[in-house]
GROMACS .gro file of C-alpha atoms in nm:
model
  452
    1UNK     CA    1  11.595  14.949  14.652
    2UNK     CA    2  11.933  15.039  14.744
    3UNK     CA    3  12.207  14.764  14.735
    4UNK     CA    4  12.375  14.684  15.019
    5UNK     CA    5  12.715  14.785  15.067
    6UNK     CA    6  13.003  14.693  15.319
    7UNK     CA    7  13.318  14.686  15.352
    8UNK     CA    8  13.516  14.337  15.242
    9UNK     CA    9  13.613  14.070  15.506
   10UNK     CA   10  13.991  14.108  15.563
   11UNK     CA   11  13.977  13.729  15.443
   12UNK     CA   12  13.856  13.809  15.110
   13UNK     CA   13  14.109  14.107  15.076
   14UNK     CA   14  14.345  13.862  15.117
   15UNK     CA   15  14.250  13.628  14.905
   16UNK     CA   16  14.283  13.851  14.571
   17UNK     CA   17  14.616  13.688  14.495
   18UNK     CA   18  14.438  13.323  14.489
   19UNK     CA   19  14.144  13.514  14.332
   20UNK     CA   20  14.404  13.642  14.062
   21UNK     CA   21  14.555  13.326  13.995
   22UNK     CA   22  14.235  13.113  13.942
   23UNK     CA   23  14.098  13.373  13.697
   24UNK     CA   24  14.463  13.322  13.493
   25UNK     CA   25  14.330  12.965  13.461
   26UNK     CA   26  13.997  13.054  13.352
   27UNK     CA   27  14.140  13.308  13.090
   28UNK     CA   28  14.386  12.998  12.967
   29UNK     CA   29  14.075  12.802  12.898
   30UNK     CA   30  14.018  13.062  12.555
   31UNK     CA   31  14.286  12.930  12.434
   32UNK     CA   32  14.620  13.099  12.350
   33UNK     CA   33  14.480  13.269  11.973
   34UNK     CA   34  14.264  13.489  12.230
   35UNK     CA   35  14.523  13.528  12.489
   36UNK     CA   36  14.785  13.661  12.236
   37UNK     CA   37  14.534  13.896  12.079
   38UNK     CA   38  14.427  14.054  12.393
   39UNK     CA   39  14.791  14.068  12.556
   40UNK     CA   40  14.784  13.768  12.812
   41UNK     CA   41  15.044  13.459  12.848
   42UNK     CA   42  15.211  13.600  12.464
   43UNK     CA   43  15.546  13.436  12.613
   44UNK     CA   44  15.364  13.130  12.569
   45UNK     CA   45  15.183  13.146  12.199
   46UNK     CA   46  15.402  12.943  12.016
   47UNK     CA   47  15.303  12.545  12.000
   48UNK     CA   48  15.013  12.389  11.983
   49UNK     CA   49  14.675  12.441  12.181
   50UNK     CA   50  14.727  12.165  12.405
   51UNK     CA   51  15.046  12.282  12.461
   52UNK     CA   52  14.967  12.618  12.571
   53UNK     CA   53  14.761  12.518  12.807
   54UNK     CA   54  14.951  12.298  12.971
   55UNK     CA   55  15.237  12.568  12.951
   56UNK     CA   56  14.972  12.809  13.103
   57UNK     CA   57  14.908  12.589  13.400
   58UNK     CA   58  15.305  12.503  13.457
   59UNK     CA   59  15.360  12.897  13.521
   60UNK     CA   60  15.067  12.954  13.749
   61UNK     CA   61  15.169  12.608  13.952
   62UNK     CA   62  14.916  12.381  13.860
   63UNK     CA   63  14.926  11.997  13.719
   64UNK     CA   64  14.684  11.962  13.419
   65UNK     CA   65  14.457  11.627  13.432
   66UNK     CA   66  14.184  11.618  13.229
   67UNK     CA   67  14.079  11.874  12.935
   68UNK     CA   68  13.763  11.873  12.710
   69UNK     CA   69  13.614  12.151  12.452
   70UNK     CA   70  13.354  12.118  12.171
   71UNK     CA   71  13.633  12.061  11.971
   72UNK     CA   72  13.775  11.733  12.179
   73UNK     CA   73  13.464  11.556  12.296
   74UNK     CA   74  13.480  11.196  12.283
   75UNK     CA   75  13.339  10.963  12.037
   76UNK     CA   76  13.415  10.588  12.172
   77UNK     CA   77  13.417  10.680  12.567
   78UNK     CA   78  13.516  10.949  12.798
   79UNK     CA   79  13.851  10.809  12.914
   80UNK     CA   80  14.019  10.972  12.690
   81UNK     CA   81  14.162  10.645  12.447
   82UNK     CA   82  14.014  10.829  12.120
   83UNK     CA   83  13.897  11.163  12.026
   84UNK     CA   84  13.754  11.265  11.695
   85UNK     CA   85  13.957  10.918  11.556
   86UNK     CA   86  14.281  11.005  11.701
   87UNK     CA   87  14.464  10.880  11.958
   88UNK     CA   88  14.475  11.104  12.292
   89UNK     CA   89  14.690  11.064  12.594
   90UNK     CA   90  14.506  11.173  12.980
   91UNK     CA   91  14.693  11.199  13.271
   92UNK     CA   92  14.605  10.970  13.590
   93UNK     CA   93  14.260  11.048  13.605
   94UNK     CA   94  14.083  10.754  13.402
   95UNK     CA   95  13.664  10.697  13.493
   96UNK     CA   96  13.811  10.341  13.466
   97UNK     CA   97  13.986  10.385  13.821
   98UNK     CA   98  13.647  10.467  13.951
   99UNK     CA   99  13.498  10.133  13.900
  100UNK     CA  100  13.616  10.031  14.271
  101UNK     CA  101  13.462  10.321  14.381
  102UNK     CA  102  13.143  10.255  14.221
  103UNK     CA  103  13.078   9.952  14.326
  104UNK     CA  104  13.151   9.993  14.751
  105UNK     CA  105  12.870  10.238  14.689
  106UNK     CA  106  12.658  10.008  14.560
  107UNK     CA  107  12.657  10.072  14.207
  108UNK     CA  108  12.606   9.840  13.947
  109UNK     CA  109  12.712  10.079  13.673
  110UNK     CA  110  13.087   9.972  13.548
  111UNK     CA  111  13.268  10.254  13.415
  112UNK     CA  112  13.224  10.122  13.058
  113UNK     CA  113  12.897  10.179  13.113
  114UNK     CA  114  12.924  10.535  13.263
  115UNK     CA  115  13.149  10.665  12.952
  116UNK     CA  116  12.933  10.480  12.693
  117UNK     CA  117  12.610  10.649  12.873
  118UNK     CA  118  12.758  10.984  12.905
  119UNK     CA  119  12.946  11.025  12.570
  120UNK     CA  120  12.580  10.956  12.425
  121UNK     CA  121  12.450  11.246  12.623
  122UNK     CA  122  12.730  11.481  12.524
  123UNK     CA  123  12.704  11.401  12.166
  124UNK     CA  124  12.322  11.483  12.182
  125UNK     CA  125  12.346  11.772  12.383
  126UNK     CA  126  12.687  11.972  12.283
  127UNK     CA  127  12.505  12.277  12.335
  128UNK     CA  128  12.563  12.215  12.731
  129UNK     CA  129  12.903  12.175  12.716
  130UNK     CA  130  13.122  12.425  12.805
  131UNK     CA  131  13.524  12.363  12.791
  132UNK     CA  132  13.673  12.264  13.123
  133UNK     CA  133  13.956  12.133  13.280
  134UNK     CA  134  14.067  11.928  13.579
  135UNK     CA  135  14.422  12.074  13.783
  136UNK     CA  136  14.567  11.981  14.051
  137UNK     CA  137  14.727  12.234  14.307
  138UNK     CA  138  14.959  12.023  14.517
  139UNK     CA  139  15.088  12.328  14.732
  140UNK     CA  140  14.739  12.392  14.805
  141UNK     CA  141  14.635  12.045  14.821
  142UNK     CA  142  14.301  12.168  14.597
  143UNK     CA  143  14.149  11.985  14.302
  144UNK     CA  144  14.035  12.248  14.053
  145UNK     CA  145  13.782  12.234  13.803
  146UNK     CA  146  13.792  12.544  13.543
  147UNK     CA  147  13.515  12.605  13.272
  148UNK     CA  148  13.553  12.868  13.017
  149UNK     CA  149  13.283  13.119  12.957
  150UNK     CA  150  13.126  13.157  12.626
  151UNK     CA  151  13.337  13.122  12.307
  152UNK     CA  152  13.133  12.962  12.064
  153UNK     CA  153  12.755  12.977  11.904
  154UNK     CA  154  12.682  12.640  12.092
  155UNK     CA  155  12.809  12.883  12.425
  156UNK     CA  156  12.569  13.134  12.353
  157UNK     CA  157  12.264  12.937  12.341
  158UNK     CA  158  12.382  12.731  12.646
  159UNK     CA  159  12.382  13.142  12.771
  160UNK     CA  160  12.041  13.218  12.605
  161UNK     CA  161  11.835  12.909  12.739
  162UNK     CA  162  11.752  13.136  13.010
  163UNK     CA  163  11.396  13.087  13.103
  164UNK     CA  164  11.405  13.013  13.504
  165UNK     CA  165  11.374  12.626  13.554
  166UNK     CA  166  11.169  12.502  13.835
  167UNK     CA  167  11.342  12.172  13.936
  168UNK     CA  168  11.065  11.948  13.994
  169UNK     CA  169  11.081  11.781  14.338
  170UNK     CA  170  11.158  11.400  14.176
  171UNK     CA  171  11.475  11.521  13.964
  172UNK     CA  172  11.576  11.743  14.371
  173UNK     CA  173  11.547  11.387  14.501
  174UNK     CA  174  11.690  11.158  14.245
  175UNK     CA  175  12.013  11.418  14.296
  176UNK     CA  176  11.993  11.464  14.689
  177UNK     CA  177  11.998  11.809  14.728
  178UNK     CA  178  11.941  11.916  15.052
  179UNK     CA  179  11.590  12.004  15.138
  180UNK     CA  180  11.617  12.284  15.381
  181UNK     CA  181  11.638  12.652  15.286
  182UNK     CA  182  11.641  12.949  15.504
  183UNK     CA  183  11.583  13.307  15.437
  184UNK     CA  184  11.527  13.646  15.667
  185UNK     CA  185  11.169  13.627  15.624
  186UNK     CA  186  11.078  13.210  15.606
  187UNK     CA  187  11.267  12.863  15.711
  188UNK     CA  188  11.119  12.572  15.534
  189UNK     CA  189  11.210  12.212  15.531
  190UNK     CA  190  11.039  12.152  15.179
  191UNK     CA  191  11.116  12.242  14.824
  192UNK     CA  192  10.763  12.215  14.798
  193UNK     CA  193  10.719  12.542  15.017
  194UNK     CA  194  11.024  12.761  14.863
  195UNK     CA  195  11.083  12.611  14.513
  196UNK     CA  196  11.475  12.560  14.362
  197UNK     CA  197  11.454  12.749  14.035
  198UNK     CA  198  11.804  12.805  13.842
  199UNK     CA  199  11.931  12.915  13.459
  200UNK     CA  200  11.805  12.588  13.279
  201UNK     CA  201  12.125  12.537  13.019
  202UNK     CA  202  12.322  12.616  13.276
  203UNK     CA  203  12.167  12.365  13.479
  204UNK     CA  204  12.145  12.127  13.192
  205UNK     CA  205  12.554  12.200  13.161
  206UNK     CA  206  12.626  12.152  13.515
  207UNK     CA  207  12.495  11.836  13.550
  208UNK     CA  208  12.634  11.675  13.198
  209UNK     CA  209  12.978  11.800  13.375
  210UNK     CA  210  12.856  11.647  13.714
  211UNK     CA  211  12.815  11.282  13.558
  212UNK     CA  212  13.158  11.329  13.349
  213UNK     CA  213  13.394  11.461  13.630
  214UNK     CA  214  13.221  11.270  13.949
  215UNK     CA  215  13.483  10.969  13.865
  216UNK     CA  216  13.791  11.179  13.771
  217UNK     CA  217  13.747  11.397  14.074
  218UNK     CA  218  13.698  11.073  14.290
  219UNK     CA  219  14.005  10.868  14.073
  220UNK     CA  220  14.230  11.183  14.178
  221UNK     CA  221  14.106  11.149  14.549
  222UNK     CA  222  14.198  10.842  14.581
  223UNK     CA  223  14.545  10.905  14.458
  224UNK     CA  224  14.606  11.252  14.644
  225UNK     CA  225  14.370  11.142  14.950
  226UNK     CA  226  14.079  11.335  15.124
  227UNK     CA  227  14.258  11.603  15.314
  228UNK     CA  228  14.223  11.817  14.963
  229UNK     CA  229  13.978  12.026  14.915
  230UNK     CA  230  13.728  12.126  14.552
  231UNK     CA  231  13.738  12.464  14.404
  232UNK     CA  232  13.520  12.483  14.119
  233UNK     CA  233  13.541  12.831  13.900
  234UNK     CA  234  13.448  12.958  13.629
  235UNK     CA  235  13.440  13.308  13.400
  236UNK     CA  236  13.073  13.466  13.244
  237UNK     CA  237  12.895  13.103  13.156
  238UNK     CA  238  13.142  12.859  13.285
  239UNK     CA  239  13.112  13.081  13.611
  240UNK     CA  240  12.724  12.999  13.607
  241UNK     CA  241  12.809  12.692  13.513
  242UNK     CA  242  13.079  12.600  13.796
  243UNK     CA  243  12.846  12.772  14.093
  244UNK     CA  244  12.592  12.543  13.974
  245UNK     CA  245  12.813  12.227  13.987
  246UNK     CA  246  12.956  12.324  14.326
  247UNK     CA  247  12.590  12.380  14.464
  248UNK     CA  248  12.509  12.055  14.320
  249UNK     CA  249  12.797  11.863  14.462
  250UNK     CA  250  12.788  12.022  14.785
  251UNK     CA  251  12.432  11.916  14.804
  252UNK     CA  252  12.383  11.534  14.654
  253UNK     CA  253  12.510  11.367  14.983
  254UNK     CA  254  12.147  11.143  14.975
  255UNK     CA  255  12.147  11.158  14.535
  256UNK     CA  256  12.084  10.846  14.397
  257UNK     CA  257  12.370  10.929  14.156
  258UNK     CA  258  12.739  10.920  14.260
  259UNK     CA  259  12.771  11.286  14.282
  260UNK     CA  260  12.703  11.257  14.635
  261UNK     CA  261  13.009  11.041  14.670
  262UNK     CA  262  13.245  11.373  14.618
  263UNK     CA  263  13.128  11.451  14.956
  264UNK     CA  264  13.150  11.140  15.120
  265UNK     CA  265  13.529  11.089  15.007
  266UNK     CA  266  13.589  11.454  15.103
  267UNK     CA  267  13.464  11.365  15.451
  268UNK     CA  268  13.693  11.094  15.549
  269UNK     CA  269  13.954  11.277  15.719
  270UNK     CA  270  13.697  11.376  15.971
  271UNK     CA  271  13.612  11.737  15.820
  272UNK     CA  272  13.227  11.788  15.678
  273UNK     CA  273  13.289  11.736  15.310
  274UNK     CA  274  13.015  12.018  15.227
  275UNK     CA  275  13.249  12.258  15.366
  276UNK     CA  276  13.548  12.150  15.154
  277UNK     CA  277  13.390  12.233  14.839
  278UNK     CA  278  13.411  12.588  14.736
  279UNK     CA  279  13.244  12.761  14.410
  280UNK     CA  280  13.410  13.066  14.259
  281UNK     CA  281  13.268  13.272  13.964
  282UNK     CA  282  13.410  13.557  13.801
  283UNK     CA  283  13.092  13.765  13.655
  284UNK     CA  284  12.862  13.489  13.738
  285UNK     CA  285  12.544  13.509  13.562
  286UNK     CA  286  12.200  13.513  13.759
  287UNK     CA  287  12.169  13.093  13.834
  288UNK     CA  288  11.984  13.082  14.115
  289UNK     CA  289  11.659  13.194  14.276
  290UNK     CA  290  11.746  13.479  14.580
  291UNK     CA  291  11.657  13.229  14.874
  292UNK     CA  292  11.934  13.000  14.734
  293UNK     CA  293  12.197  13.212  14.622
  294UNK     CA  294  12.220  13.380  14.952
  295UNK     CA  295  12.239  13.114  15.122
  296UNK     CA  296  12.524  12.971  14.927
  297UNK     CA  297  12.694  13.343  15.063
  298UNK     CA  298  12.566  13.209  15.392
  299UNK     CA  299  12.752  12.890  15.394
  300UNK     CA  300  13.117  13.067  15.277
  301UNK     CA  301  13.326  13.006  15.615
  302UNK     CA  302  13.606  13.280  15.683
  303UNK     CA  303  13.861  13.252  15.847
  304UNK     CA  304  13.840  13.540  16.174
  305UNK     CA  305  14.195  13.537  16.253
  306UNK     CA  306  14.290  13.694  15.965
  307UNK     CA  307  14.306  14.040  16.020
  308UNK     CA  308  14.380  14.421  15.871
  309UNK     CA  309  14.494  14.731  16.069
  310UNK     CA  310  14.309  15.035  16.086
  311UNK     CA  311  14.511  15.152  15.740
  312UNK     CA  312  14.261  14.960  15.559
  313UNK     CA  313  14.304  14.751  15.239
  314UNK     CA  314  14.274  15.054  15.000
  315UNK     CA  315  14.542  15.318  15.209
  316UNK     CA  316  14.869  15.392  14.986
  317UNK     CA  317  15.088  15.122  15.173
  318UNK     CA  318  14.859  14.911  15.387
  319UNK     CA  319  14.976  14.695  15.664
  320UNK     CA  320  14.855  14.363  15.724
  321UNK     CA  321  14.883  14.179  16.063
  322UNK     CA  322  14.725  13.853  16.141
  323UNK     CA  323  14.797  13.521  15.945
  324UNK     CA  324  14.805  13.490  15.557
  325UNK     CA  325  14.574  13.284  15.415
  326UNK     CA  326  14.704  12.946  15.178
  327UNK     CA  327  14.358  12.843  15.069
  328UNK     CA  328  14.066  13.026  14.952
  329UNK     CA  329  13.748  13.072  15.190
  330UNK     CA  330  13.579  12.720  15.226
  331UNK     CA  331  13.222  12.633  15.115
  332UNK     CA  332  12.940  12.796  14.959
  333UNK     CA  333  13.025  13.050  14.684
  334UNK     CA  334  13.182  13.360  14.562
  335UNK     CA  335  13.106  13.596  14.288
  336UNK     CA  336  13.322  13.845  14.171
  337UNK     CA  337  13.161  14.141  13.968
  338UNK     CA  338  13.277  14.398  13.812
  339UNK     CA  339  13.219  14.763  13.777
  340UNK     CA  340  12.886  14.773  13.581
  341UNK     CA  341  12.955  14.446  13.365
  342UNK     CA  342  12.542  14.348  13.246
  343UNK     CA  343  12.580  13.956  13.232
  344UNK     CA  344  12.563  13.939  13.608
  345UNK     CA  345  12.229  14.135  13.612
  346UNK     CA  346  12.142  14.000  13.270
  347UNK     CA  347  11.844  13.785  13.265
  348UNK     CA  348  11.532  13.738  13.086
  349UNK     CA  349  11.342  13.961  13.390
  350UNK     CA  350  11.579  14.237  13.394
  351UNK     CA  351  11.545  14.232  13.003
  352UNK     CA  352  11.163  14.282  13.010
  353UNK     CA  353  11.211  14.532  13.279
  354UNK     CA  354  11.481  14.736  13.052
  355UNK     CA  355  11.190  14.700  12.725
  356UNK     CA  356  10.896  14.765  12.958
  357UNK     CA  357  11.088  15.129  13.120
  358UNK     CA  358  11.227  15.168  12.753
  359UNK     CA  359  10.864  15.168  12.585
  360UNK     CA  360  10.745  15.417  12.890
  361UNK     CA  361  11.039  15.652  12.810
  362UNK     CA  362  10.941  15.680  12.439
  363UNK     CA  363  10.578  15.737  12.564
  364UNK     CA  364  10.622  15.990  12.803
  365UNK     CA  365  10.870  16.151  12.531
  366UNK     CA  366  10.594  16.132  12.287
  367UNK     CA  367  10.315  16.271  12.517
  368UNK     CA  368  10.580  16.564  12.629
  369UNK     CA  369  10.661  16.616  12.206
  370UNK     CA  370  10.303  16.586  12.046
  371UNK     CA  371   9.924  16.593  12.101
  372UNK     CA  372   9.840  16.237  12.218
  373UNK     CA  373   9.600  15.990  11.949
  374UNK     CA  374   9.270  16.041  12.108
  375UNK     CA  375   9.202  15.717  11.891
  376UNK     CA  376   9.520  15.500  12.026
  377UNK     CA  377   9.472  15.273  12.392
  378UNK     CA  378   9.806  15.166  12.452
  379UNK     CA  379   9.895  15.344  12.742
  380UNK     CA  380  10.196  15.299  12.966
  381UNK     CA  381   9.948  15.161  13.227
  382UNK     CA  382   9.808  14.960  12.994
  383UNK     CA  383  10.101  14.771  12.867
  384UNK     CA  384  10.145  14.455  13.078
  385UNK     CA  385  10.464  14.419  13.275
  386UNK     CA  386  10.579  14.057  13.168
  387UNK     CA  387  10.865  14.049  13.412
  388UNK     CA  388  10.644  13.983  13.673
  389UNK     CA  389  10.546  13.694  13.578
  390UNK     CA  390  10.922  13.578  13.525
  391UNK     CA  391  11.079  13.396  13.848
  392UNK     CA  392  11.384  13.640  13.942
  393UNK     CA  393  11.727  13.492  13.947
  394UNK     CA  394  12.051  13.606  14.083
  395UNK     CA  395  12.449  13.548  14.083
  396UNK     CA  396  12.479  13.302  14.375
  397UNK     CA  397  12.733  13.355  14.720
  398UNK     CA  398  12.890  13.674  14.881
  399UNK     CA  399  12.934  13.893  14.580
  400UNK     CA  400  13.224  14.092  14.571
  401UNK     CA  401  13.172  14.429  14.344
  402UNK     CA  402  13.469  14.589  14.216
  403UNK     CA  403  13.416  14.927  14.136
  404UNK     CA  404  13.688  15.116  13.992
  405UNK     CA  405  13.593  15.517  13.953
  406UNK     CA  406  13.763  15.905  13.903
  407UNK     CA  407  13.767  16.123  14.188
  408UNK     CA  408  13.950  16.464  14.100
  409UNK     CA  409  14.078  16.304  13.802
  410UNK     CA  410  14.244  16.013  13.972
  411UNK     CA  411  14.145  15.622  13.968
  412UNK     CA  412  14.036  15.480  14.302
  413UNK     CA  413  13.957  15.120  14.301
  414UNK     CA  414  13.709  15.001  14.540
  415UNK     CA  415  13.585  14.632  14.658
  416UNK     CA  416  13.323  14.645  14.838
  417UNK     CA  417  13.030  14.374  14.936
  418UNK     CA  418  12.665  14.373  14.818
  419UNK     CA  419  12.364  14.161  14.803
  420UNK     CA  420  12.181  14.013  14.537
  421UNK     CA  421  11.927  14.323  14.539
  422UNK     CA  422  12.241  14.468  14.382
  423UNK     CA  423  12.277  14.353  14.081
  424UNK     CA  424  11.887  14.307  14.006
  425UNK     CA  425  11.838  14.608  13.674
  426UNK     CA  426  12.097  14.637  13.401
  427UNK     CA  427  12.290  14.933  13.419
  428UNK     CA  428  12.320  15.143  13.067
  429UNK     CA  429  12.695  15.270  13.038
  430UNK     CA  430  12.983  15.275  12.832
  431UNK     CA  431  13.150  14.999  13.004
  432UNK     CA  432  12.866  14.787  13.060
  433UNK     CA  433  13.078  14.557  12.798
  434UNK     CA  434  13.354  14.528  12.864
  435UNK     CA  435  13.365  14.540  13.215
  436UNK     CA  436  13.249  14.160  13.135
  437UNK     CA  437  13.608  14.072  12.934
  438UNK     CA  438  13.816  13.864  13.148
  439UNK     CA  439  14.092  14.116  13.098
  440UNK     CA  440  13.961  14.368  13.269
  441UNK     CA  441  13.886  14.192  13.584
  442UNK     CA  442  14.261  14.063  13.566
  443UNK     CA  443  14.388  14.412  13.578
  444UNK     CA  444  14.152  14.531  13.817
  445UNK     CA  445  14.229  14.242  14.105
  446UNK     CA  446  14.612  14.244  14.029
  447UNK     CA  447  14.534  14.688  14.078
  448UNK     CA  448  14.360  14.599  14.396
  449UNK     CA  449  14.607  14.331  14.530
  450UNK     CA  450  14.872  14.485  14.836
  451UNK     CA  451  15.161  14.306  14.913
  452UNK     CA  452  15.160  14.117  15.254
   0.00000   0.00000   0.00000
């Protein structure tokens, strides 16, 4: 099928800059051995980790809260008092200030309790945990969580537990997702009728973060108040990982678990709190079955009065009327893609698709070459295409493709919109790598951003 294309939303244009800047915070998260060897933040290399990062979020305006990696997971409780036997100092954010919280909701769980519980689970399941970090953007009044993408071998098999996971309908209503689902074709009001499937370790990842950050997010609400809103981002597997957590937060108002209590604080200043919380990956992975991950596009509110003249976004020196936007698009989610990167078409379908056309290939090569074995039955109609009996996944939200190309020897950089039909085969080229580094995507947003 051919992907739809169209033209950006003058919102989205000009949100690059925020785009930008969130994706600096995501590319902090490597930490500053990676930055300095591919070129970013080298003004800041010298000092410790922890320093760095905090350095890194200083420059691009942000107040660091909480961080965790696989190398700084705790051993005697999640608020932060010891790590790995040393003593560790955390910023205002303690699950111990959620203990009020927890019990006007009716929860007998004390936050002892919660960090005892969950720094069991982590320690059993490191595989699904990604580093990440709490911010605060006061200018913006926005709570950020950032998860890095994959840097270590407990990363990649977070990645490679790929098999689509059908969440049965007991763990959908112990967490309170919403139970509605529309698509072009069919509007249900069961899960029964149009199943939830997602990326299972990145499932399994987004909910160890959900039961870890629920209290710091709702400890930093209570000190900031509810007129902030939630951006949750990401880059390659924290990306999956983040659009995941937003969806889940967004959608646990009725959970039996205090995730749905995000939404509930969120709502007290008389604005829906679903619409407050916004997911943002940069090469997002396929998470989500099709019916959900456009409607988490569906659900992005834009804002109409921005506006661009006829010059368009992409002229030599645009010019923008209408207001500027301060805060990203609200709700749902965004992917950002780029050029012909494979993790965002990547999947266990699209990789028994690319074996099952690859093994036709070499027949057809062979038949064209040689006499064929009379004696041999494996055919190309005879070899059984496994993908289709793989669920199909895609990147969740309005994707936004950037697509960078020579015409007459010069570079023109297009964004443009598509669907998830899209992004649904891998496609073979010579930047199908490294159109997925972090780098890349950096230059190629600060290459597309005009001044306003």
């Amino acid at each position: 099928s051919v992907p739809m294309l169209q033209a950006l939303h003058p919102h989205l244009v000009r949100s690059f800059p925020l785009f930008h800047r969130l994706l600096g915070v995501c590319a902090a998260l490597y930490g500053k051995l990676f930055n300095h060897f591919v070129g970013t933040y080298r003004e800041l290399w010298r000092g410790s980790e922890a320093d760095f990062l905090k350095l890194v979020m200083e420059k691009q305006g942000f107040q660091l809260e909480y961080h965790r990696d696989e190398l700084n997971i705790p051993e005697e409780g999640m608020d932060g008092s010891r790590v790995d036997g040393k003593e560790t100092e955390t910023r205002g954010t303690s699950a111990a200030s959620y203990s009020g919280a927890a019990s006007s909701s009716g929860a007998t769980e004390t936050a002892d309790d919660h960090d005892a519980s969950l720094s069991t689970k982590v320690k059993r399941s490191r595989v699904y945990y990604p580093a990440h970090a709490l911010l605060a953007d006061h200018s913006k009044k926005q709570i950020i969580v950032a998860i890095r993408g994959t840097a270590s071998i407990r990363d990649a098999l977070t990645d490679l537990v790929c098999q689509p996971y059908k969440v049965p309908l007991e763990e959908q209503r112990e967490l309170g997702l919403a139970r509605a689902v529309t698509t072009d074709t069919v509007s249900v009001s069961s899960p029964a009728d149009y199943p939830l499937r997602v990326h299972h370790g990145m499932w399994k990842a987004a909910n160890i973060l959900s039961d870890e950050l629920t209290p710091r997010i709702l400890a930093l609400l209570d000190q900031v108040g509810p007129e902030y809103s939630l951006v949750v981002t990401g880059h390659s597997l924290g990306a999956g990982t983040a659009t995941l957590l937003g969806f889940l937060w967004r959608n646990s108002v009725h959970g039996q678990k205090s995730a749905g209590e995000i939404i509930r604080k969120l709502s007290e200043n008389g604005v829906e709190g679903k619409k407050r919380i916004t997911g943002l990956g940069f090469a997002t992975p396929q998470t989500l079955d099709v019916a959900h991950a456009r409607r988490e596009g569906a659900e992005v509110e834009l804002d109409s009065t921005v506006t661009l003249d006829s010059s368009g976004p992409h002229s030599s020196e645009p010019h923008y009327s209408g207001s500027i936007p301060v805060k990203l698009p609200t709700g749902g989610t965004i992917s950002l893609v780029l050029g012909d990167d494979m993790v965002p078409r990547f999947s266990l379908r699209s990789t028994l698709d690319l074996v099952h056309k690859s093994m036709e290939l070499g027949q057809e090569n062979a038949d064209a070459g040689a006499e064929m074995d009379t004696t041999s039955t494996t055919t190309p109609s005879s070899w059984p295409s496994h993908s289709l009996n793989v669920p199909g996944l895609a990147p969740p939200g309005r994707i936004i493709h950037l697509k960078p190309r020579i015409v007459n020897g010069d570079r023109v950089d297009d964004a443009l919109e598509t669907d998830q039909e899209g992004l649904e085969g891998i496609q073979i080229s010579k930047s199908m790598l490294m159109d997925h580094m972090w780098v890349e995507m950096l230059q190629e947003l600060k290459t597309n951003i005009r001044e306003t």
